[in-house]
Short mmCIF file of C-alpha atoms in Angstrom, two decimals:
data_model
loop_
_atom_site.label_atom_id
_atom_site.label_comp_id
_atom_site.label_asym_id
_atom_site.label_seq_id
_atom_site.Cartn_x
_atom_site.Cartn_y
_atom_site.Cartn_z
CA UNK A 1 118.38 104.27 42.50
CA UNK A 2 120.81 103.69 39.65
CA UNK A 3 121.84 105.64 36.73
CA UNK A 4 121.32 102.30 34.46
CA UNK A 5 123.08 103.84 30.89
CA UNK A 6 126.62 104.84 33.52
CA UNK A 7 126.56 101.66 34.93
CA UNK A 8 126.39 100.01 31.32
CA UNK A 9 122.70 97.57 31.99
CA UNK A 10 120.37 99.96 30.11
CA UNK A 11 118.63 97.12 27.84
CA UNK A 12 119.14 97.81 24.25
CA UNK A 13 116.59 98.23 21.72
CA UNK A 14 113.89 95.38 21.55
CA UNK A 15 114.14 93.73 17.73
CA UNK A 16 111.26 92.39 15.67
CA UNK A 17 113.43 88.88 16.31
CA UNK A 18 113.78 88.89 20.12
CA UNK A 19 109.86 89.40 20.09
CA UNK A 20 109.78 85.88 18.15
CA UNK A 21 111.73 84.20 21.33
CA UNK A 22 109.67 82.00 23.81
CA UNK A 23 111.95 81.88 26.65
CA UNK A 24 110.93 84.87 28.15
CA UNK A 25 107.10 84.77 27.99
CA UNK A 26 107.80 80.92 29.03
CA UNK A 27 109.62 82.18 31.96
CA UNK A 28 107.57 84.53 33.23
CA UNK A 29 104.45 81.99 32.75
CA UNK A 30 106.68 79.90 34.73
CA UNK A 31 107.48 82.43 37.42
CA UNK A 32 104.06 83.51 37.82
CA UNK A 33 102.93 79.36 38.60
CA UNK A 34 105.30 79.41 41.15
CA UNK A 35 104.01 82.57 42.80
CA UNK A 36 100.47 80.98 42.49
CA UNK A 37 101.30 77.81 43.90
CA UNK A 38 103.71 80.33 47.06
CA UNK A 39 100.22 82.14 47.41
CA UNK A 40 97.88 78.90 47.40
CA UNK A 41 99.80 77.05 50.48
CA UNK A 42 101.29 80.19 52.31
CA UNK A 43 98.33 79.94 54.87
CA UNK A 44 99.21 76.36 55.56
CA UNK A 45 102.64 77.37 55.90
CA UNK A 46 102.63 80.05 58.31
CA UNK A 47 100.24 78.23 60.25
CA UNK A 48 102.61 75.25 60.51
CA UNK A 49 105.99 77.44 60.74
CA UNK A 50 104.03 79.30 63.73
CA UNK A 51 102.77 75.81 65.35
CA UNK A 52 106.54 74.60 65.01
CA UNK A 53 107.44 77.96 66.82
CA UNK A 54 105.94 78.06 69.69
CA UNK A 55 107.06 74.04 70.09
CA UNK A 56 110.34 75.22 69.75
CA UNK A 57 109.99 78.19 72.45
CA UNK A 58 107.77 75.77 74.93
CA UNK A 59 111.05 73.48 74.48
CA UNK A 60 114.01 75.91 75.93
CA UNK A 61 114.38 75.46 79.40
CA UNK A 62 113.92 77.60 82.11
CA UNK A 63 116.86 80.41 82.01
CA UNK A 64 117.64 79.93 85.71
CA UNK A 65 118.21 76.22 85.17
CA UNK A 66 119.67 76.52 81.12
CA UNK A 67 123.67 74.98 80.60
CA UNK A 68 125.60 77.25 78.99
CA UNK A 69 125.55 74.88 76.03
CA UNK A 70 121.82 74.64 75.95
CA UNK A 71 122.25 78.64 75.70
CA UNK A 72 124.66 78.83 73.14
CA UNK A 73 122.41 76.25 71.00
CA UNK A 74 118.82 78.18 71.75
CA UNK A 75 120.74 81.48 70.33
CA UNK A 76 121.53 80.06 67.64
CA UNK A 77 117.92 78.98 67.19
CA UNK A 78 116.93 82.48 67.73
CA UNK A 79 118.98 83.26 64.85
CA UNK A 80 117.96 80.82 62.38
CA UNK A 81 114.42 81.12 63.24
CA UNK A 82 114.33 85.16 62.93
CA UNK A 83 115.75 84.80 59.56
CA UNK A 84 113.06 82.06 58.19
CA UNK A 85 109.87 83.79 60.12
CA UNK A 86 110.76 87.27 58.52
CA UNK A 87 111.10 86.13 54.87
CA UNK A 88 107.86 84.40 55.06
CA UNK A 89 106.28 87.35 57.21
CA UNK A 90 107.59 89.06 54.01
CA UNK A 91 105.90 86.71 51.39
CA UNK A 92 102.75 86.89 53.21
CA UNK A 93 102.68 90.72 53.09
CA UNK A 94 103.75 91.00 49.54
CA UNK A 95 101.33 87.73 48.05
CA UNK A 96 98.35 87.38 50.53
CA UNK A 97 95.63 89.94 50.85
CA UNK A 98 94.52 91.71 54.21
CA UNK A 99 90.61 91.25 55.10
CA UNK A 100 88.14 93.42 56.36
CA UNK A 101 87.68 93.07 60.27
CA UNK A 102 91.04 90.50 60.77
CA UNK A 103 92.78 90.78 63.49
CA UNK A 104 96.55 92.12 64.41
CA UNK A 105 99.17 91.17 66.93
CA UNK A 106 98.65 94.83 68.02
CA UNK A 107 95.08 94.89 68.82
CA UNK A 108 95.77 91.43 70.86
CA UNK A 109 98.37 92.85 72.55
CA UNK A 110 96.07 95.37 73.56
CA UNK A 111 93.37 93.25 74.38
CA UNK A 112 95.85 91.31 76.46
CA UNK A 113 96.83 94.26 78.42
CA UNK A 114 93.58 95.38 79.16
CA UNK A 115 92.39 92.17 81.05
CA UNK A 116 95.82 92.35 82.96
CA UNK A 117 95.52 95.11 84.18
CA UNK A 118 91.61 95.48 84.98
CA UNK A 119 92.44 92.25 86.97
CA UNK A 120 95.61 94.40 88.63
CA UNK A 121 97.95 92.29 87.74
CA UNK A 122 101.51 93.21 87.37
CA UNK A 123 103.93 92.89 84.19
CA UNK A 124 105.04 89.56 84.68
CA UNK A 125 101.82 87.86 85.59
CA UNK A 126 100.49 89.60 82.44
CA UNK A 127 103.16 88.28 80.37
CA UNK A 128 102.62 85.06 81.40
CA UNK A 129 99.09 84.71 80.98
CA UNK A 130 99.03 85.99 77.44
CA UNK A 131 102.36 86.59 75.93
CA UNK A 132 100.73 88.48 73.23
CA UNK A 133 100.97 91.67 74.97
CA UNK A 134 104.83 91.65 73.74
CA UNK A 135 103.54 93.11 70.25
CA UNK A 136 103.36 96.65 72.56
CA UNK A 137 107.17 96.55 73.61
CA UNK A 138 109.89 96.97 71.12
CA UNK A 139 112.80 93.88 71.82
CA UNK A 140 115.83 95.21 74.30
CA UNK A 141 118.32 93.51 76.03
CA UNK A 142 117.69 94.16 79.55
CA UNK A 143 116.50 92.37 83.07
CA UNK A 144 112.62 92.22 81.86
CA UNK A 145 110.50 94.13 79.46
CA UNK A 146 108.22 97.00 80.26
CA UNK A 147 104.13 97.38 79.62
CA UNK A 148 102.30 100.07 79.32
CA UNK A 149 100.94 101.36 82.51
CA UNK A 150 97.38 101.17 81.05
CA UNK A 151 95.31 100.17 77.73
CA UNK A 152 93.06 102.64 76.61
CA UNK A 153 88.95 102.49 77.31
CA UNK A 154 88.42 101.53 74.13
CA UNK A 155 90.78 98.91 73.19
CA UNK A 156 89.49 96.10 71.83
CA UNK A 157 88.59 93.02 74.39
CA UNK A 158 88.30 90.06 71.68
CA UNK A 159 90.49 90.00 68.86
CA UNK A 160 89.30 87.78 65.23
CA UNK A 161 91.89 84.92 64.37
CA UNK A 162 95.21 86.61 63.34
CA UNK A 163 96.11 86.46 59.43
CA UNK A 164 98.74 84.33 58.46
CA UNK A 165 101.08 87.68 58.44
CA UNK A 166 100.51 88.76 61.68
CA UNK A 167 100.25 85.70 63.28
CA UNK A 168 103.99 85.35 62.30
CA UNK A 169 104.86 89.02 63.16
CA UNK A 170 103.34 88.28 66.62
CA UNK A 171 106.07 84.50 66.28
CA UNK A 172 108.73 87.15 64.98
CA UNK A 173 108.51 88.94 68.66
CA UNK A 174 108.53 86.61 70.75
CA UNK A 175 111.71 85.02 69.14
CA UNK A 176 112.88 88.39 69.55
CA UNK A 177 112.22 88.03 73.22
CA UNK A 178 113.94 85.03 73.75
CA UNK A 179 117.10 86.11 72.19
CA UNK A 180 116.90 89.25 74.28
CA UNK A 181 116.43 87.33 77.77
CA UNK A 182 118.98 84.68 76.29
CA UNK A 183 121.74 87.85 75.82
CA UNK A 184 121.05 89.39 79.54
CA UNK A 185 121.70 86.03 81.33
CA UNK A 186 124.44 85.74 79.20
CA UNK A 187 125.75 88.91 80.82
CA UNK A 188 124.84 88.35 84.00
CA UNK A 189 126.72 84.90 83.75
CA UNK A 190 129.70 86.67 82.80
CA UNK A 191 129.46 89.00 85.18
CA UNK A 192 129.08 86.59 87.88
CA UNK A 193 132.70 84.99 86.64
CA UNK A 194 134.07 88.18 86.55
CA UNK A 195 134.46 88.35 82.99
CA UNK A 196 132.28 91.55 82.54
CA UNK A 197 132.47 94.56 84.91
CA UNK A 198 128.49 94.93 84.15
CA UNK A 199 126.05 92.76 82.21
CA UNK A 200 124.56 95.50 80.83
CA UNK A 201 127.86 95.69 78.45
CA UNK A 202 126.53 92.60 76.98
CA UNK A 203 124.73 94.78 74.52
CA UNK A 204 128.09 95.70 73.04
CA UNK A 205 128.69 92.20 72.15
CA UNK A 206 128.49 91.05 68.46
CA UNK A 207 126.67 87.76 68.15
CA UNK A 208 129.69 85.69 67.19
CA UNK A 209 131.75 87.39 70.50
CA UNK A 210 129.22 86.86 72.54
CA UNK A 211 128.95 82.69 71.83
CA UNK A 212 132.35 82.56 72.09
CA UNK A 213 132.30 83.91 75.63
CA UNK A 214 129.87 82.17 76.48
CA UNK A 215 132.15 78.70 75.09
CA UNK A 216 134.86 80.06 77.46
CA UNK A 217 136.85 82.66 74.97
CA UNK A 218 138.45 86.25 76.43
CA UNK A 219 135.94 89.22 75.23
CA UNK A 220 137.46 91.66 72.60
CA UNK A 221 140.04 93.94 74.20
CA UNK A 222 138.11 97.43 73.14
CA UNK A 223 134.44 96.41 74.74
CA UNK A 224 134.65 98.78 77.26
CA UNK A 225 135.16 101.46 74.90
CA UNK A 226 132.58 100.25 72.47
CA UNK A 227 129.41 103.33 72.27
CA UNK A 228 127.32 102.03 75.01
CA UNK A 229 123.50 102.29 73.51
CA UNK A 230 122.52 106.21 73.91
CA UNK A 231 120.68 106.72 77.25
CA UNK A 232 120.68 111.03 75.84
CA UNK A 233 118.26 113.07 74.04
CA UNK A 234 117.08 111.74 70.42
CA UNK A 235 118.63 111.96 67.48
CA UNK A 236 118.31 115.67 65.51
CA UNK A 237 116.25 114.94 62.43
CA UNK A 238 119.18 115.05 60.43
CA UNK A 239 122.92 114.08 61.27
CA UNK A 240 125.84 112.12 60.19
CA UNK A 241 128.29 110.22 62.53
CA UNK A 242 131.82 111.56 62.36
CA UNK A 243 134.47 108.72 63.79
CA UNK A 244 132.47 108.06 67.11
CA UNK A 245 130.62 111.75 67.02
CA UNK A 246 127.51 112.53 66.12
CA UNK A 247 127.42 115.69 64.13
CA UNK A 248 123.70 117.32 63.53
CA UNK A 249 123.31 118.57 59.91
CA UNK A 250 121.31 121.55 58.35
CA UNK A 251 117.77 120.80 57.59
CA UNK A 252 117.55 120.59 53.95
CA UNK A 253 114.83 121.96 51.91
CA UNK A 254 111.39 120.65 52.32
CA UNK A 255 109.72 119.42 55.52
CA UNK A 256 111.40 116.19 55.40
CA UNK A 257 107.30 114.44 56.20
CA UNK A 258 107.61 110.68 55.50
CA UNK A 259 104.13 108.49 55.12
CA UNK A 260 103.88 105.83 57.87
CA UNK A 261 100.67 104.21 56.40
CA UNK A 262 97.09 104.14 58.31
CA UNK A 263 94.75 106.39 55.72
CA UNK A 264 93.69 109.70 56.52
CA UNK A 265 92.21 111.78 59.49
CA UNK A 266 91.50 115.15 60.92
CA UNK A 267 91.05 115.88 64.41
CA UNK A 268 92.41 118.54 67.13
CA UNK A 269 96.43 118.60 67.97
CA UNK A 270 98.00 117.48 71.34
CA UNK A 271 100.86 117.30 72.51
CA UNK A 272 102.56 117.66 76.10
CA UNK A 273 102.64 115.04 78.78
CA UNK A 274 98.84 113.99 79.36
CA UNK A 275 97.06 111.40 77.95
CA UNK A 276 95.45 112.41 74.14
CA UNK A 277 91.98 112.90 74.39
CA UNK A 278 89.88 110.22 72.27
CA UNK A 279 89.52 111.71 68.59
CA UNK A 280 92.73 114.13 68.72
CA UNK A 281 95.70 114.19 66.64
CA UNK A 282 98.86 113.10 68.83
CA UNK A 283 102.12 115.52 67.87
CA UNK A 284 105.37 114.24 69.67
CA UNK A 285 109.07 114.83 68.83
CA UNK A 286 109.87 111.12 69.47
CA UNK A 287 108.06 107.85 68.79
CA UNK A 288 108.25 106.71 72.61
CA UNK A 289 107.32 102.61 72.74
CA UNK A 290 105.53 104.19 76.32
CA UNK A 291 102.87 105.71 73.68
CA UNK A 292 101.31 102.58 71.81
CA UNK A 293 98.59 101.76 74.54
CA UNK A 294 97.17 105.52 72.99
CA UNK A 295 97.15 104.33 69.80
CA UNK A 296 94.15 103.03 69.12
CA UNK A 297 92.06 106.13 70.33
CA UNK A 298 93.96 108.75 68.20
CA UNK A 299 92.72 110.26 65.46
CA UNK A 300 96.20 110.62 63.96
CA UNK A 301 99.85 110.69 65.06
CA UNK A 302 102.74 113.15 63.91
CA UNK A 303 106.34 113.28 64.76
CA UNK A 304 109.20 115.59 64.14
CA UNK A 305 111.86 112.00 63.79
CA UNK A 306 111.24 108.51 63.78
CA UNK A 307 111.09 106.34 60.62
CA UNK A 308 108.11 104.36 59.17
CA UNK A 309 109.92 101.30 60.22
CA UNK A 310 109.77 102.16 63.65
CA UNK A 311 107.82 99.93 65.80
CA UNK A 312 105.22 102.62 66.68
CA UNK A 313 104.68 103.73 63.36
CA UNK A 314 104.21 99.72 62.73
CA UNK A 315 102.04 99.48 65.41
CA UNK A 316 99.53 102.84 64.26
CA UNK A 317 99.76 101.61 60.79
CA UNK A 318 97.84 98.03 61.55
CA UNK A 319 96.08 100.04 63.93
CA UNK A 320 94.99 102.11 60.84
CA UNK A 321 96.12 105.33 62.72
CA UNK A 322 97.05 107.80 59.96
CA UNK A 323 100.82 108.84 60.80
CA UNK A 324 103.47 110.89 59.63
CA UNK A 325 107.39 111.03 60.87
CA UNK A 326 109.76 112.84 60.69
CA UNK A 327 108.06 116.51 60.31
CA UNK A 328 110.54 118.96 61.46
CA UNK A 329 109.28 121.78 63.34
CA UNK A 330 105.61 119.86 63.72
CA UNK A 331 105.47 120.92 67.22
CA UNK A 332 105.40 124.24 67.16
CA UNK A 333 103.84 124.73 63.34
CA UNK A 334 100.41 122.72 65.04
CA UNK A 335 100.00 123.89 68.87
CA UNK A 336 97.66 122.08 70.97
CA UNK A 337 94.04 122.56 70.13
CA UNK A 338 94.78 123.17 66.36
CA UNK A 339 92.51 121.11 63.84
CA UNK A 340 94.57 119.31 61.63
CA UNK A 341 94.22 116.86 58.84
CA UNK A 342 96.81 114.27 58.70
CA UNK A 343 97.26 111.63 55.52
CA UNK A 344 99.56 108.66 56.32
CA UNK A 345 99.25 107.46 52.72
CA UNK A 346 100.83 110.59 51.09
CA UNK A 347 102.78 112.54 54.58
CA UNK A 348 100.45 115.68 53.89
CA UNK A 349 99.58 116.85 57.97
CA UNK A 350 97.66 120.65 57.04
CA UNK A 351 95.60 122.56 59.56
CA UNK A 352 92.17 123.08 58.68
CA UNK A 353 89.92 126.10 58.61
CA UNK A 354 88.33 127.18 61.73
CA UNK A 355 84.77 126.08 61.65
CA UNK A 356 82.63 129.14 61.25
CA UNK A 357 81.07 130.49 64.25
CA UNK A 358 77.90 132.24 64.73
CA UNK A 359 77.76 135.70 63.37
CA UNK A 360 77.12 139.21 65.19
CA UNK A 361 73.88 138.84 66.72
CA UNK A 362 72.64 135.87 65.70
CA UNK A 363 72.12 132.52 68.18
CA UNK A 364 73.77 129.47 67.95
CA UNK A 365 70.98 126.62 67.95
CA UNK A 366 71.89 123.58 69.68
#
């Protein structure tokens, strides 16, 4: 990342007497107790931090009836809280180890969805019953999130206990939530006084601006003319923003394939607007939330943008669906039908040889 010897931090050459000096092994023995002792009570940790949680959520009142001062206080809250569950979400990932057969916040939110919707119920009834299903929607400020229409045959109905890490990815979201519902009855609040022409524009608020309005202050003089969020086609593959333009670049060399994670698979291409059959390899251009009830059938997912922070390409990796993003051109290099083999570990997506077919007058046997 850094050209160490330019920036003047290369470490110098190592002498016979610095090898003689205990502070550093002593610190790193020192360090490395402190990690052991992190990894020893993170369980307990996360399990109380996500206990404390969902007190905290069970505690903020009901939006309709919430003062604007009880607002102000439970976004702050949101806030705070975001920033303590992801750096121990973090620690988890990075100290404990994943077991065979645990459960994720994906496959609950899956289950979840599935027994809403075989018992027809709608998207809030679902959300109510099992707020787990959240894990399938990425967070947006608007009047109420949206499901999938449908979870897949074969998603799971029981899920194992969640892992300290997902358990507070699955805590992470529905913060996320809260300060999402929090913002749009914000807006709507303001919009009611007159303050805001629409409480959609609430999204253009920065955090600070938008407490302060709440408190009573004027809203910045430019928010009307603040990018609204884009409601056009993606983003190229490649661009750069120019002032308030965006300006679409030349594909460099290369393929520009990222790894998203999920291990490898092989399976036939689809792509177009009907469900993937079980088994085939999903190629979009986009990573659409609307896709992640497919996930779990799919024998591997492709996609000409999107990052591996996305939360699709989250949601296939704990799925273990092998996925790769940003592959320009995927689309038309594997049309539908084409059997391709797709490794999320290294970005490698390759068609595969035909299988052989019976020769000139010979039988196939089946």
């Amino acid at each position: 990342a850094a050209d160490l010897r330019r920036l003047g931090a290369a470490p110098g050459r190592r002498s016979r007497l610095r090898l003689l000096n205990p502070v550093p092994p002593a610190r790193r023995l020192g360090a490395a107790w402190r990690v052991g002792r992190l990894r020893a009570d993170l369980p307990a940790l996360a399990a109380e931090t996500a206990a404390q949680v969902d007190a905290d959520l069970a505690a903020v009142p009901p939006l309709a009836e919430i003062t604007d001062e009880e607002l102000v206080a439970a976004l702050r809250w949101v806030r705070a809280a975001l920033t303590a569950l992801h750096g121990l979400e973090a620690l988890s990932g990075s100290l404990l180890e994943q077991r065979d057969g645990a459960g994720s916040a994906a496959a609950r939110g899956l289950a979840a969805l599935g027994r809403g919707r075989a018992l027809g119920r709608d998207d809030p009834r679902i959300l109510a019953s099992d707020p787990a299903v959240l894990a399938l929607s990425p967070p947006a400020i608007v009047p109420a999130p949206r499901l999938p229409a449908a979870a897949p045959a074969d998603a799971p109905r029981e899920v194992p206990e969640l892992p300290p890490r997902e358990r507070l990815r699955l805590r992470i979201r529905w913060v996320q939530e809260l300060g999402a519902r929090l913002a749009w009855t914000a807006g709507r609040r303001l919009a009611a006084s007159g303050a805001l022409p629409d409480p959609a524009l609430v999204r253009a608020l920065r955090f600070d601006e938008l407490v302060a309005a709440v408190e009573g202050a004027a809203l910045p003089a430019d928010l009307e003319r603040r990018p609204a969020p884009p409601r056009t086609a993606p983003l190229p593959a490649e661009f750069r923003l120019a002032g308030d333009r965006i300006v679409a670049e030349a594909a460099p060399a290369g393929d520009g394939a990222r790894p998203a994670g999920g291990g490898r698979g092989a399976g036939p291409a689809h792509s177009g607007p009907d469900a993937p059959p079980p088994g085939s390899v999903l190629v979009v251009g986009t990573l659409a939330p609307s896709l992640a009830a497919h996930l779990p059938s799919l024998a591997g997912l492709v996609a000409e943008t999107g990052s591996p922070l996305s939360h699709l390409a989250i949601l296939a990796r704990e799925l273990g669906v092998p996925t790769v993003v940003g592959l320009r051109g995927a689309l038309d290099r594997f049309p539908p039908g084409t059997e391709i083999l797709v490794d999320g570990d290294t970005g490698r997506v390759e068609p595969l040889p035909a299988a052989p077919g019976p020769r000139a007058g010979e039988e196939s046997v089946a």
